[in-house]
Tab-separated table of C-alpha atoms and ligand atoms in Angstrom:
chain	number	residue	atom	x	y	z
K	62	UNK	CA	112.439	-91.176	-75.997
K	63	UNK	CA	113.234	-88.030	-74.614
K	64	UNK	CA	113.174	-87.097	-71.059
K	65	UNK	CA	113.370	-83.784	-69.277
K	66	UNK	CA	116.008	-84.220	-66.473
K	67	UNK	CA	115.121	-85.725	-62.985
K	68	UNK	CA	115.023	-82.643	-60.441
K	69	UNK	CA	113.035	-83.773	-57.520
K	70	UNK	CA	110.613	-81.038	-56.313
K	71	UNK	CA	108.406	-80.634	-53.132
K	72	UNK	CA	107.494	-77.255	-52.595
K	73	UNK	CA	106.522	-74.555	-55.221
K	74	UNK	CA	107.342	-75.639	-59.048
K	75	UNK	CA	110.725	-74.361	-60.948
K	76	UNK	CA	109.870	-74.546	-64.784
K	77	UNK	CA	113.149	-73.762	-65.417
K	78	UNK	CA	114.430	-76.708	-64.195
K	79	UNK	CA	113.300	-78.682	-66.941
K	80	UNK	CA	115.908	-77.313	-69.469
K	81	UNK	CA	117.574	-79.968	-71.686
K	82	UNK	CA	119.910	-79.400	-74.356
K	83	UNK	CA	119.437	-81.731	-77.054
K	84	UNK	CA	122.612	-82.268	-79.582
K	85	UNK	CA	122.223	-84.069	-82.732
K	86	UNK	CA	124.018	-84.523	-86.154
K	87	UNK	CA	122.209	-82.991	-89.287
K	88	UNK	CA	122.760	-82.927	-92.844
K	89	UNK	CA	123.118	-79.702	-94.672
K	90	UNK	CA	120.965	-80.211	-97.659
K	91	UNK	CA	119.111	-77.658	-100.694
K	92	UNK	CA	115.025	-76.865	-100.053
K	93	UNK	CA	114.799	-79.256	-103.313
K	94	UNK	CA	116.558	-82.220	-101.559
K	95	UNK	CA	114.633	-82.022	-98.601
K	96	UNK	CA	111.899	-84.308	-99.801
K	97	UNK	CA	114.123	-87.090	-101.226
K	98	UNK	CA	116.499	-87.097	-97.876
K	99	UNK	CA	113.369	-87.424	-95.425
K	100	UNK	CA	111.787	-90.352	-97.874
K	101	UNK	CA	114.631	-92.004	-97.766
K	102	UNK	CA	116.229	-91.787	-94.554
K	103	UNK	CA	112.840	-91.634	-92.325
K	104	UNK	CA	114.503	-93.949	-89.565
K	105	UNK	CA	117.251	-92.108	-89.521
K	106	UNK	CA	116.335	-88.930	-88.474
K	107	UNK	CA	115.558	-87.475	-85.229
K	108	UNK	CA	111.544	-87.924	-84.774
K	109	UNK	CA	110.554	-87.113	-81.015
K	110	UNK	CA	106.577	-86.144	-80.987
K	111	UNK	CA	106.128	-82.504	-81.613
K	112	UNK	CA	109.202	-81.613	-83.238
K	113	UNK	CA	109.794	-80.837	-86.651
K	114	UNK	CA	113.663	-82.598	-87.521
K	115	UNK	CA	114.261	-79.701	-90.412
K	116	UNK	CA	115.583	-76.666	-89.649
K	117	UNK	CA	113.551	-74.020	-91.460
K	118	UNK	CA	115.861	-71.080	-90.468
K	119	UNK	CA	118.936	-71.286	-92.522
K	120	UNK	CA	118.837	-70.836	-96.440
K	121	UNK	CA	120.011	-74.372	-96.450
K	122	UNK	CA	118.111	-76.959	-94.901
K	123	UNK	CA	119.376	-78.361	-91.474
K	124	UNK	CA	117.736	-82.380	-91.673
K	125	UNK	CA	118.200	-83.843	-88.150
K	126	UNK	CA	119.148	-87.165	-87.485
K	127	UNK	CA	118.539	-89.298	-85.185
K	128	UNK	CA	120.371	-88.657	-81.597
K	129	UNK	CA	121.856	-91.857	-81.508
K	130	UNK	CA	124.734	-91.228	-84.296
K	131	UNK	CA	127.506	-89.342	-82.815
K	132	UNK	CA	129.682	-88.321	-85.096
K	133	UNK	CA	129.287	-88.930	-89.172
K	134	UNK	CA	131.329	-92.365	-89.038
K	135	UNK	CA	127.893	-93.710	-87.250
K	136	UNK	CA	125.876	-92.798	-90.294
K	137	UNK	CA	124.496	-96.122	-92.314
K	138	UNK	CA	126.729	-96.653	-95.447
K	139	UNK	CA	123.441	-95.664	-97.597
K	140	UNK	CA	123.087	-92.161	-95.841
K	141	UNK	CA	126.668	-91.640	-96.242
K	142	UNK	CA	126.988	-92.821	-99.627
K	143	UNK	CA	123.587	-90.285	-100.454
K	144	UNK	CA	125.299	-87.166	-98.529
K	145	UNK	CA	128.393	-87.879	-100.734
K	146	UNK	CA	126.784	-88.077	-104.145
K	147	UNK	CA	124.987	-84.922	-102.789
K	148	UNK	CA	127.515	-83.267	-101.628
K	149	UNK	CA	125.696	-82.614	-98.483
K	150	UNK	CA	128.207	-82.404	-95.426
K	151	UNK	CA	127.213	-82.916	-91.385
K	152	UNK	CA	127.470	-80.343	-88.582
K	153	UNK	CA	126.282	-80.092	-85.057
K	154	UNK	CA	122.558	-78.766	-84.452
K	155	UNK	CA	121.527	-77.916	-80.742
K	156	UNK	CA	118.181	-77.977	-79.317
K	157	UNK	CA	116.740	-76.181	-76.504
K	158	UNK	CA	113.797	-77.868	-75.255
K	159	UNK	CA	111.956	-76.480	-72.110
K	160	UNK	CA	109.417	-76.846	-69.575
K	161	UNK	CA	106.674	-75.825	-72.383
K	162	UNK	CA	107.727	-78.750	-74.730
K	163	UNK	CA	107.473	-81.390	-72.368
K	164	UNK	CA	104.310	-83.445	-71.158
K	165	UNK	CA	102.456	-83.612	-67.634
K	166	UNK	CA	104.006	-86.905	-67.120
K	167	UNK	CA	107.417	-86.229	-68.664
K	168	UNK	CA	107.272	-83.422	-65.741
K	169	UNK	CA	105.524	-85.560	-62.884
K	170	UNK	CA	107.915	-88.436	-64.107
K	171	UNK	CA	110.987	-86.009	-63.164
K	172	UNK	CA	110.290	-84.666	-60.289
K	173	UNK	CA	108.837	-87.150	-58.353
K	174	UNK	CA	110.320	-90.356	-56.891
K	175	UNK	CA	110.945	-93.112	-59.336
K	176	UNK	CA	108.286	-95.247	-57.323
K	177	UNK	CA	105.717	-93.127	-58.018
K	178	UNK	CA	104.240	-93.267	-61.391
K	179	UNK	CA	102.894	-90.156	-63.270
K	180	UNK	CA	99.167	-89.448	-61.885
K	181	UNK	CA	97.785	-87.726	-64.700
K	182	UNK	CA	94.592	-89.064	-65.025
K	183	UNK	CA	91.517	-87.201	-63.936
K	184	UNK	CA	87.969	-86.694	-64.327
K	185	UNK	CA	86.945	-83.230	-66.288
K	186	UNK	CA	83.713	-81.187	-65.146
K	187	UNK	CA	83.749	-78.388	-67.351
K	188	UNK	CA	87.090	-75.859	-66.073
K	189	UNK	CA	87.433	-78.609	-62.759
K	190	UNK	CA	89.850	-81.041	-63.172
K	191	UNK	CA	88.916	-83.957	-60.604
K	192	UNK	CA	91.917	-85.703	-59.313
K	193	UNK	CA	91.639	-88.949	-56.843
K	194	UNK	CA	95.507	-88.903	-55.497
K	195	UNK	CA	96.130	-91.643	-53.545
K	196	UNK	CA	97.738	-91.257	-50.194
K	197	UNK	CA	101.188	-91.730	-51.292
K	198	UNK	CA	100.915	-89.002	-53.742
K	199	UNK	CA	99.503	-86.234	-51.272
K	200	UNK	CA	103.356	-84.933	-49.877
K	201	UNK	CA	103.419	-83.578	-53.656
K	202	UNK	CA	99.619	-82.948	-54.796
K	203	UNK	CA	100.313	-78.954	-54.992
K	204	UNK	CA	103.119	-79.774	-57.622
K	205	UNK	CA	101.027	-82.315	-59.126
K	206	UNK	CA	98.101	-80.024	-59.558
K	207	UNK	CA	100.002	-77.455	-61.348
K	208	UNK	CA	101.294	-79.120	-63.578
K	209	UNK	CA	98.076	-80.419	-64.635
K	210	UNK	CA	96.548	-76.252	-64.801
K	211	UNK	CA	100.008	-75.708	-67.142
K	212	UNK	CA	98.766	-78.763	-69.175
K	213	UNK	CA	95.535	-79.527	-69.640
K	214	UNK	CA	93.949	-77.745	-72.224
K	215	UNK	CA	90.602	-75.103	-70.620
K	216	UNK	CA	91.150	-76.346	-66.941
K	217	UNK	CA	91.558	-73.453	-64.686
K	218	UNK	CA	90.803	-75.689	-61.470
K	219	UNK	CA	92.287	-78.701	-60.042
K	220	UNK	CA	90.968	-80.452	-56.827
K	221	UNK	CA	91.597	-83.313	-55.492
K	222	UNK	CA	88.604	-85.938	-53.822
K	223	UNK	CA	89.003	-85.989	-50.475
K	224	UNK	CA	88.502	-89.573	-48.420
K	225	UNK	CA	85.058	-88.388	-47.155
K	226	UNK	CA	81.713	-88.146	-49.412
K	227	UNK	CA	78.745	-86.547	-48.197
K	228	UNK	CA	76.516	-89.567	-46.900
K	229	UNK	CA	73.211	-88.268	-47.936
K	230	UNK	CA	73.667	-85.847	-51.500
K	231	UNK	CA	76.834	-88.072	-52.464
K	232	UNK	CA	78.816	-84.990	-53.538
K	233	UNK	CA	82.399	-85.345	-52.918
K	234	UNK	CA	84.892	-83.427	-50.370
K	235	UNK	CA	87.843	-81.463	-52.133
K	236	UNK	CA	90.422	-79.975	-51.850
K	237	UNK	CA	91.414	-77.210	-54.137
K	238	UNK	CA	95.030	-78.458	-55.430
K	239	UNK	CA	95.799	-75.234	-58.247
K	240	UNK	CA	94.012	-72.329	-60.360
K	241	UNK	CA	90.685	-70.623	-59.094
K	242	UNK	CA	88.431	-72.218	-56.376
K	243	UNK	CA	85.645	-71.319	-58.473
K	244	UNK	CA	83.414	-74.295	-58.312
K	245	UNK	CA	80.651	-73.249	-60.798
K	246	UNK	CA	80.860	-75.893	-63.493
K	247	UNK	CA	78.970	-76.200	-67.049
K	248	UNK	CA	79.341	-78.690	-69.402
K	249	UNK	CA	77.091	-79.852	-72.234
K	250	UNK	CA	76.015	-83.635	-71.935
K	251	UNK	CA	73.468	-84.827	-74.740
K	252	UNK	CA	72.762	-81.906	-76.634
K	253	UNK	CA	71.683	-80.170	-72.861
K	254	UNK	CA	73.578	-77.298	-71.021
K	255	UNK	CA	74.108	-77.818	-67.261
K	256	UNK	CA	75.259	-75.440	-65.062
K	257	UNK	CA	75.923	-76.197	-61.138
K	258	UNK	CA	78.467	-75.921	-57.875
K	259	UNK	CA	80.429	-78.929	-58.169
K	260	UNK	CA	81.239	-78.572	-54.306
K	261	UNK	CA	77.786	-78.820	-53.434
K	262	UNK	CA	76.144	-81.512	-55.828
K	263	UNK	CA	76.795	-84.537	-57.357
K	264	UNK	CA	77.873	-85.041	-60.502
K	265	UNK	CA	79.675	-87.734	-62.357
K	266	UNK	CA	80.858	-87.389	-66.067
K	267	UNK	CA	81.535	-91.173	-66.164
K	268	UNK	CA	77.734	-92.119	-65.882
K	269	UNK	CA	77.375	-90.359	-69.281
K	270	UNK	CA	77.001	-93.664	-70.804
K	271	UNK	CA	74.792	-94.931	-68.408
K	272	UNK	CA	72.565	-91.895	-68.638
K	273	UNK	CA	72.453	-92.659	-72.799
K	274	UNK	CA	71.695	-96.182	-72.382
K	275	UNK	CA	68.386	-95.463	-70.012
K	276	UNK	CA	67.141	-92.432	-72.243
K	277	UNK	CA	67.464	-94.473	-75.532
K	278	UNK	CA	64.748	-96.511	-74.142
K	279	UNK	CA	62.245	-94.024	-73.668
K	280	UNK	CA	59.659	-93.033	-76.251
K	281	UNK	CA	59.021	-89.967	-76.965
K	282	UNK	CA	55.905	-89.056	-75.281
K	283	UNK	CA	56.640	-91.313	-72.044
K	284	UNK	CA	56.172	-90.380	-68.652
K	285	UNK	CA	59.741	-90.652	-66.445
K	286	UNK	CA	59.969	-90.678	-63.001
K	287	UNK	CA	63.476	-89.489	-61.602
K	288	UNK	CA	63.961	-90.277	-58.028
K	289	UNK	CA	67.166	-89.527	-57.044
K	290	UNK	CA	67.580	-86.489	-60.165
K	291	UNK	CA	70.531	-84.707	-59.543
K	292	UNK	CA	70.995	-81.690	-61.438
K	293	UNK	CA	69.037	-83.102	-64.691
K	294	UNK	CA	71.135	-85.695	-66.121
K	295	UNK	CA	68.509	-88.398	-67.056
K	296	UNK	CA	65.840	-85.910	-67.031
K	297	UNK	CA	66.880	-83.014	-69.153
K	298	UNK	CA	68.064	-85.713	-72.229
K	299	UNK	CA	64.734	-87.822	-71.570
K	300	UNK	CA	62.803	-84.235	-72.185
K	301	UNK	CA	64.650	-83.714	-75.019
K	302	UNK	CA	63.524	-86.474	-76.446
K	303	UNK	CA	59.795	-85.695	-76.270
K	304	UNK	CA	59.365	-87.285	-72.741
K	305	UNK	CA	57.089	-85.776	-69.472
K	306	UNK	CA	59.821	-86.149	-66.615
K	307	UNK	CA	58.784	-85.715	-62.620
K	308	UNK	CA	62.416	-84.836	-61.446
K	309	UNK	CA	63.242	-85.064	-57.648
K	310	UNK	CA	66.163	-84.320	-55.392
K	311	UNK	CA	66.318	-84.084	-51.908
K	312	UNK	CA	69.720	-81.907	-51.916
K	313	UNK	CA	68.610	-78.014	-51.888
K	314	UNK	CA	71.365	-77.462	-54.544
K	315	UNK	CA	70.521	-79.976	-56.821
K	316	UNK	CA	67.141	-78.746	-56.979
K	317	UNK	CA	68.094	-75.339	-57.405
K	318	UNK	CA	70.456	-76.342	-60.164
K	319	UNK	CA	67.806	-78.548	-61.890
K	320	UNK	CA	65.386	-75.557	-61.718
K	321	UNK	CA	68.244	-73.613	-63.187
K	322	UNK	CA	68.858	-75.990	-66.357
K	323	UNK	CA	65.075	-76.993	-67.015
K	324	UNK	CA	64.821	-72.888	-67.769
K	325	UNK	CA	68.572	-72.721	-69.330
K	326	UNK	CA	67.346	-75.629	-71.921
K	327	UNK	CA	63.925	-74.442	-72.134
K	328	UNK	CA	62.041	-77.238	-71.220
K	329	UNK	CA	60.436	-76.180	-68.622
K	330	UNK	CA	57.126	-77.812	-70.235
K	331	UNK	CA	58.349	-81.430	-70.109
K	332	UNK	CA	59.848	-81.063	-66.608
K	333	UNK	CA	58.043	-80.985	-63.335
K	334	UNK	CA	61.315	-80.424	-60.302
K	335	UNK	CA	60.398	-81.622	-56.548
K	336	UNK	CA	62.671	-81.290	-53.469
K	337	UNK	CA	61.329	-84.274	-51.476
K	338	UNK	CA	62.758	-87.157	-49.690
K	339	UNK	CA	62.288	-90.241	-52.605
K	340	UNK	CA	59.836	-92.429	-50.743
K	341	UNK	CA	57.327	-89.505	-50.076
K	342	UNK	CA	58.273	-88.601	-53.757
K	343	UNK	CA	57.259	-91.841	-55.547
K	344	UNK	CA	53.605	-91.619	-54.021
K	345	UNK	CA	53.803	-88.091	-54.432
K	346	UNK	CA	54.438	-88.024	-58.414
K	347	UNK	CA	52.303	-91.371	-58.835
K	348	UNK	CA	49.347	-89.436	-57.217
K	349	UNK	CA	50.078	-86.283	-59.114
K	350	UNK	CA	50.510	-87.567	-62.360
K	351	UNK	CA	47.287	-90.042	-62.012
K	352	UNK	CA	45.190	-86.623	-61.145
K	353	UNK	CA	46.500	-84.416	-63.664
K	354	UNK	CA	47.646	-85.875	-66.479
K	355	UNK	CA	50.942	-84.011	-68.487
K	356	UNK	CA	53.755	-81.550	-66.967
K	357	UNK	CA	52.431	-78.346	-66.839
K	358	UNK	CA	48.726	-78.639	-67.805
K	359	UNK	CA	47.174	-78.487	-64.122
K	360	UNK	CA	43.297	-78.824	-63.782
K	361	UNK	CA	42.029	-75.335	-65.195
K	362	UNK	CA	38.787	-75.833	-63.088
K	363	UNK	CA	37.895	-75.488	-58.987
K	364	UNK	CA	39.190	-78.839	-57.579
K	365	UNK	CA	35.354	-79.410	-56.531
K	366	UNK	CA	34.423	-79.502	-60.131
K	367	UNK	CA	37.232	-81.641	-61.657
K	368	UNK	CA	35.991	-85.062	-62.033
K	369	UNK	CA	37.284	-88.207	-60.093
K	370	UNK	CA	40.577	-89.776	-60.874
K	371	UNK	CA	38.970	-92.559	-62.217
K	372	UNK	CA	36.719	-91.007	-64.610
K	373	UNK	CA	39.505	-89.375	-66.537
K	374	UNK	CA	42.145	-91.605	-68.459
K	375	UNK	CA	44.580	-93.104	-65.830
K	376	UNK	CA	48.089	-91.622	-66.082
K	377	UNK	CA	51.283	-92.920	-64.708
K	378	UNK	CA	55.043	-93.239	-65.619
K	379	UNK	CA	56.443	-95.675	-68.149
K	380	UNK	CA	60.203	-95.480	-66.558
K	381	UNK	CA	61.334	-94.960	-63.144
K	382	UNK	CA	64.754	-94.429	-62.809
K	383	UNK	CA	66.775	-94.330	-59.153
K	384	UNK	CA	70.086	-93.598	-59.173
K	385	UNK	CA	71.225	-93.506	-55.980
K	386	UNK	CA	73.501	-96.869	-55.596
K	387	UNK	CA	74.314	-96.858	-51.837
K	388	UNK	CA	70.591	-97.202	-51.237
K	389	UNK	CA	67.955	-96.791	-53.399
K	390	UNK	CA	67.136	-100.544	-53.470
K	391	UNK	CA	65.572	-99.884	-49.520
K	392	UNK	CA	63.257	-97.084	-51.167
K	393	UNK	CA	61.277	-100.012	-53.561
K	394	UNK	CA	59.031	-100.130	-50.931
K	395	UNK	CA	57.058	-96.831	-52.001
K	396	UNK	CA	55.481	-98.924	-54.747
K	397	UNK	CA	53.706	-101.501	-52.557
K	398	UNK	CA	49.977	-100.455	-53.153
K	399	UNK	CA	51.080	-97.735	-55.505
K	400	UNK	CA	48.200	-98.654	-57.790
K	401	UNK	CA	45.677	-99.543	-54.714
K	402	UNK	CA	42.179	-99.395	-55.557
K	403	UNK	CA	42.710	-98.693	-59.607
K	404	UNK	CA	43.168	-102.612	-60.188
K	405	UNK	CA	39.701	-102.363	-62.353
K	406	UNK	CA	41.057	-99.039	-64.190
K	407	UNK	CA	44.363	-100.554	-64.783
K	408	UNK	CA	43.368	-103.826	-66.343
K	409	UNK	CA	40.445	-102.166	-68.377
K	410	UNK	CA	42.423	-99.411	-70.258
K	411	UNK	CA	45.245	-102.321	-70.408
K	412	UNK	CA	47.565	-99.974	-68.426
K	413	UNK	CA	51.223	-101.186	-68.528
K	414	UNK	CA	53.493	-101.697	-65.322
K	415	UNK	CA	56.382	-99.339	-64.841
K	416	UNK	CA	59.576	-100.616	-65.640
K	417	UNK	CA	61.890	-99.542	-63.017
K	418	UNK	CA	65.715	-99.217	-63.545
K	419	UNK	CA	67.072	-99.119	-59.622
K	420	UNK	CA	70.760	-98.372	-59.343
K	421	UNK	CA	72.867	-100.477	-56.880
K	422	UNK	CA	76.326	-101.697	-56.087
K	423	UNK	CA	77.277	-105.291	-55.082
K	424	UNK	CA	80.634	-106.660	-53.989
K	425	UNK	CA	78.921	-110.302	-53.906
K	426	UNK	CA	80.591	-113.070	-56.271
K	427	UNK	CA	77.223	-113.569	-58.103
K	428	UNK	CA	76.441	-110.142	-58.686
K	429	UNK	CA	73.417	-110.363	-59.715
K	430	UNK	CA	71.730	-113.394	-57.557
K	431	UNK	CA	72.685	-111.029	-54.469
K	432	UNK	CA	71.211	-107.809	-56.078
K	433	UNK	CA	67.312	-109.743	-57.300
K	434	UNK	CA	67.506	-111.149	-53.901
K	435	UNK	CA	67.978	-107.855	-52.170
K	436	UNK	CA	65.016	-106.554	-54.075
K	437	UNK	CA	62.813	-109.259	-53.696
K	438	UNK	CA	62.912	-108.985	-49.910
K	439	UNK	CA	62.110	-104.919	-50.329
K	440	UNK	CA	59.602	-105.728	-51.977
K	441	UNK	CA	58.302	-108.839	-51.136
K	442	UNK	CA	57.945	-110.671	-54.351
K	443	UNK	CA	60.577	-113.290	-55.720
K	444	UNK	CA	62.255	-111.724	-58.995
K	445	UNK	CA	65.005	-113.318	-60.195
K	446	UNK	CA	67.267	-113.294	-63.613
K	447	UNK	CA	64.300	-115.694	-64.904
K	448	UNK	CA	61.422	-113.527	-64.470
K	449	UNK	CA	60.285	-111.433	-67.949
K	450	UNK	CA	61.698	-108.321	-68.405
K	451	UNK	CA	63.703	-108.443	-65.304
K	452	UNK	CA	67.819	-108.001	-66.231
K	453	UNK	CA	70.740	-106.794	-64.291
K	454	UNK	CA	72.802	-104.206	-66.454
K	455	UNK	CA	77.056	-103.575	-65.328
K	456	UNK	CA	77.100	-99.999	-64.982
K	457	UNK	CA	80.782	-99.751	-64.265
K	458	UNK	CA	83.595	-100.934	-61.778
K	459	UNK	CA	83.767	-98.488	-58.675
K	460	UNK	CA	86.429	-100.197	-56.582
K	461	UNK	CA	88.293	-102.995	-56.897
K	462	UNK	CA	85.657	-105.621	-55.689
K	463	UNK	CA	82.636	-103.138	-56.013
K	464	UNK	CA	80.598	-103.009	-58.790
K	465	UNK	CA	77.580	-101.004	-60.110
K	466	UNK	CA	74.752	-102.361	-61.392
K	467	UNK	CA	71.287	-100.926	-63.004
K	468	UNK	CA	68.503	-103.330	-62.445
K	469	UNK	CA	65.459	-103.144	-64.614
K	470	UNK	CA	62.618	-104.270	-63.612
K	471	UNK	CA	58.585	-104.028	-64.639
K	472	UNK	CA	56.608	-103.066	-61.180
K	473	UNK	CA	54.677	-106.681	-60.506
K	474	UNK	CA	50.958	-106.182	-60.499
K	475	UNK	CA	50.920	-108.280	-57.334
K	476	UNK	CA	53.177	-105.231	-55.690
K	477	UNK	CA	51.555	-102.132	-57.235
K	478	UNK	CA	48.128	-103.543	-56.112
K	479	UNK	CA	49.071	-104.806	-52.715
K	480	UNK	CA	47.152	-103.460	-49.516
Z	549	SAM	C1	74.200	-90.769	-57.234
Z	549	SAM	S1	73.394	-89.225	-57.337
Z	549	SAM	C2	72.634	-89.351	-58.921
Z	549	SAM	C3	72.300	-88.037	-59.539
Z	549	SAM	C4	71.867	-88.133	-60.998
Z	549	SAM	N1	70.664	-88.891	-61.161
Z	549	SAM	C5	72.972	-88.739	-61.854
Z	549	SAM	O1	72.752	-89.746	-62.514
Z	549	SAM	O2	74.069	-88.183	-61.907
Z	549	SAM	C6	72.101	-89.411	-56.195
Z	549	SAM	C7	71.290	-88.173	-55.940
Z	549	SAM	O3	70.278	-88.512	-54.971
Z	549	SAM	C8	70.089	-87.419	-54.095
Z	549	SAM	N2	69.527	-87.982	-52.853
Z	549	SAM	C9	70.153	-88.556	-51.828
Z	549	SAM	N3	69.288	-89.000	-50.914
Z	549	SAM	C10	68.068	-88.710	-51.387
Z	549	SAM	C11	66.754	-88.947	-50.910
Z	549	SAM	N4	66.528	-89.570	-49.757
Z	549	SAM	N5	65.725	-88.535	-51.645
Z	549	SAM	C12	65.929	-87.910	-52.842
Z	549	SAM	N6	67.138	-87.641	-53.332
Z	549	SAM	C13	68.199	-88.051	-52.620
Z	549	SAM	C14	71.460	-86.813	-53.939
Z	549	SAM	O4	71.381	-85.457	-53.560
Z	549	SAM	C15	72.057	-87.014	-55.339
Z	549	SAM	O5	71.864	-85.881	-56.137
């Protein structure tokens, strides 16, 4: 394989130090023998990705061979024999290959040292390319990042994760490595448009599956409660799909940015945004939802003329999904008593429990004894693997020995109608 040659580089980035002259045999050949020659010989010739190996200039055909032979007495008797019952002869072909032709990591691979392999993977948010360099890498990041702007196709922005995350909104720290520092990202996740300022909210492509899985499960028509919302990636999908979604996040941005997309997407009929902390935001949307029924269609009479809660039908939410890992098993608590004093409703209309999908990560050996556990003490009920419909879901590996987990659960009765 071809390599461009090693120039080790700190500072600002010389393209033209990637220059390599490439010289090869090739066989002078007619347009018509072109085909036959190329059949034949296929391992012979000179196939590097993303070059052609015939010359198109000349009015003969130049076939290149492979870089290997030397001179013509290297050829395989067969090629030989075939170029002499052709009458083809050999000359010298030079290539010029430059910094355009070569990849990021043929680049990162020569310039920096041999102990440091090629960092080229990253995490896309629409223009942003997300790097997380290790330490090691950071004498050459600069370099690093623009060689990623040169090659990644539509990236105009590369930043690098910083060691610190912001403890409460769990956006990341960066540092702008190459290209624009403009932060404003879009990108299109399950048919929905989302716009927002990747340096001030959270967002994280690789939870795209994760955000499928949970939305898949809803029917259309449910009611979803999103704790810990973000910018609308559950609950922009989920309204897509025909659901009634209470969206919450306690980050100013995020909410902003949800507001934004409900209108971009036009669902601003399924989607009810809140800016609250999630505890007071559980009883909050519970209450809400139990007093007026779907997104958007608020009582149309005086409050002293709408009937009592329990005269009407008895709403509530079918899903609850929190997705905040570092600590949203501590906020179960807001459902102790959630449906105090509507036990007789509840069991008359044969009202189902929430099921309640709480995000977590464990670095315990039996992931998910530790996680059921943690919950049961929140809550103060004993779930376990055995209970019905209770199941611990891998999310994805975060760390080396930290995992994250989704944890679905329904809402025991004995909880919701605690004192
Ligand atoms: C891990 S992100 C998840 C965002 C989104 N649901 C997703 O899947 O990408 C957690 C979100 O919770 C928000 N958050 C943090 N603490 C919160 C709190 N006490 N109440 C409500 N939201 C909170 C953060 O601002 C952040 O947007």
């Amino acid at each position: 394989m071809l390599a461009p040659p090693r120039c080790l580089q700190s500072e600002s980035l010389i393209r033209d130090a990637f220059q390599l002259t490439v010289k090869v045999l090739a066989l002078r050949v007619l347009p018509q023998q072109v085909g036959s020659v190329t059949k034949q010989f296929a391992a012979n010739l000179f196939n590097q990705p993303r070059l052609r190996n015939v010359s198109t200039s000349a009015a003969t055909k130049l076939v290149l061979l492979n870089q290997s032979f030397q001179s013509p007495q290297d050829l395989p008797t067969p090629l030989l024999d075939w170029a002499q019952r052709e009458q083809c002869d050999t000359c010298e072909y030079e290539l010029q290959l430059g910094y355009d032709y070569w990849q990021a990591d043929d680049i990162l691979g020569a310039i920096l040292p041999t102990e440091l392999p090629p960092p080229t993977s990253f995490e896309t948010v629409g223009h942003i390319a997300h790097m997380n360099l290790r330490d090691e890498y950071l004498p050459y990041r600069h370099l690093i990042g623009q060689v990623i702007l040169d090659k990644a196709r539509k990236i105009t922005t590369v930043v690098n994760k910083l060691d610190s995350i912001d403890t409460t909104f769990r956006f990341f720290k960066m540092e702008v490595l190459a290209g624009t520092d403009d932060m404003l990202a879009e990108v299109k996740e399950s048919g929905c448009r989302f716009q927002f300022d990747f340096s001030k909210v959270y967002w994280n492509s690789r939870l795209h599956t994760e955000h499928d899985r949970l939305v898949q499960r809803f029917q259309p028509g449910d009611y979803i409660c999103d704790v810990f919302g973000g910018v609308g990636p559950f609950a922009l999908p989920a309204a897509k799909r025909g659901c009634y979604v209470y969206a919450n996040d306690l980050n100013p941005e995020s909410f902003k940015w949800l507001q934004a997309n409900i209108r971009t997407n036009k669902l601003d009929r399924q989607i009810k945004p809140f800016n609250l902390d999630g505890r007071a935001f559980i009883r909050e949307a519970f209450d809400q939802l139990r007093q007026q029924g779907r997104v958007g269609q608020e009582p149309t009479a005086p409050a002293s003329v709408v009937p009592d809660a329990d005269q009407r039908p008895f709403y509530t939410f079918q899903h609850v999904v929190m997705n905040l890992p570092a600590t949203a098993i501590e906020f179960l608590d807001a459902f102790k008593g959630i449906f105090y004093g509507f036990e007789d409703t509840i069991r008359e209309h044969k009202i189902a429990m929430p099921f309640i999908h709480v995000h977590c990560f464990t670095k315990c050996d039996e992931p998910e004894k530790d996680l059921f556990e943690r919950i049961s003490s929140t809550i103060n009920h004993e779930l376990t693997t055995e209970t019905p419909n209770a199941v611990a879901h891998f999310v994805r590996k975060v760390a080396p020995n930290k995992d994250m987990y989704c944890v679905t659960f329904q809402l025991p009765e004995a909880v919701a109608f605690a004192r």
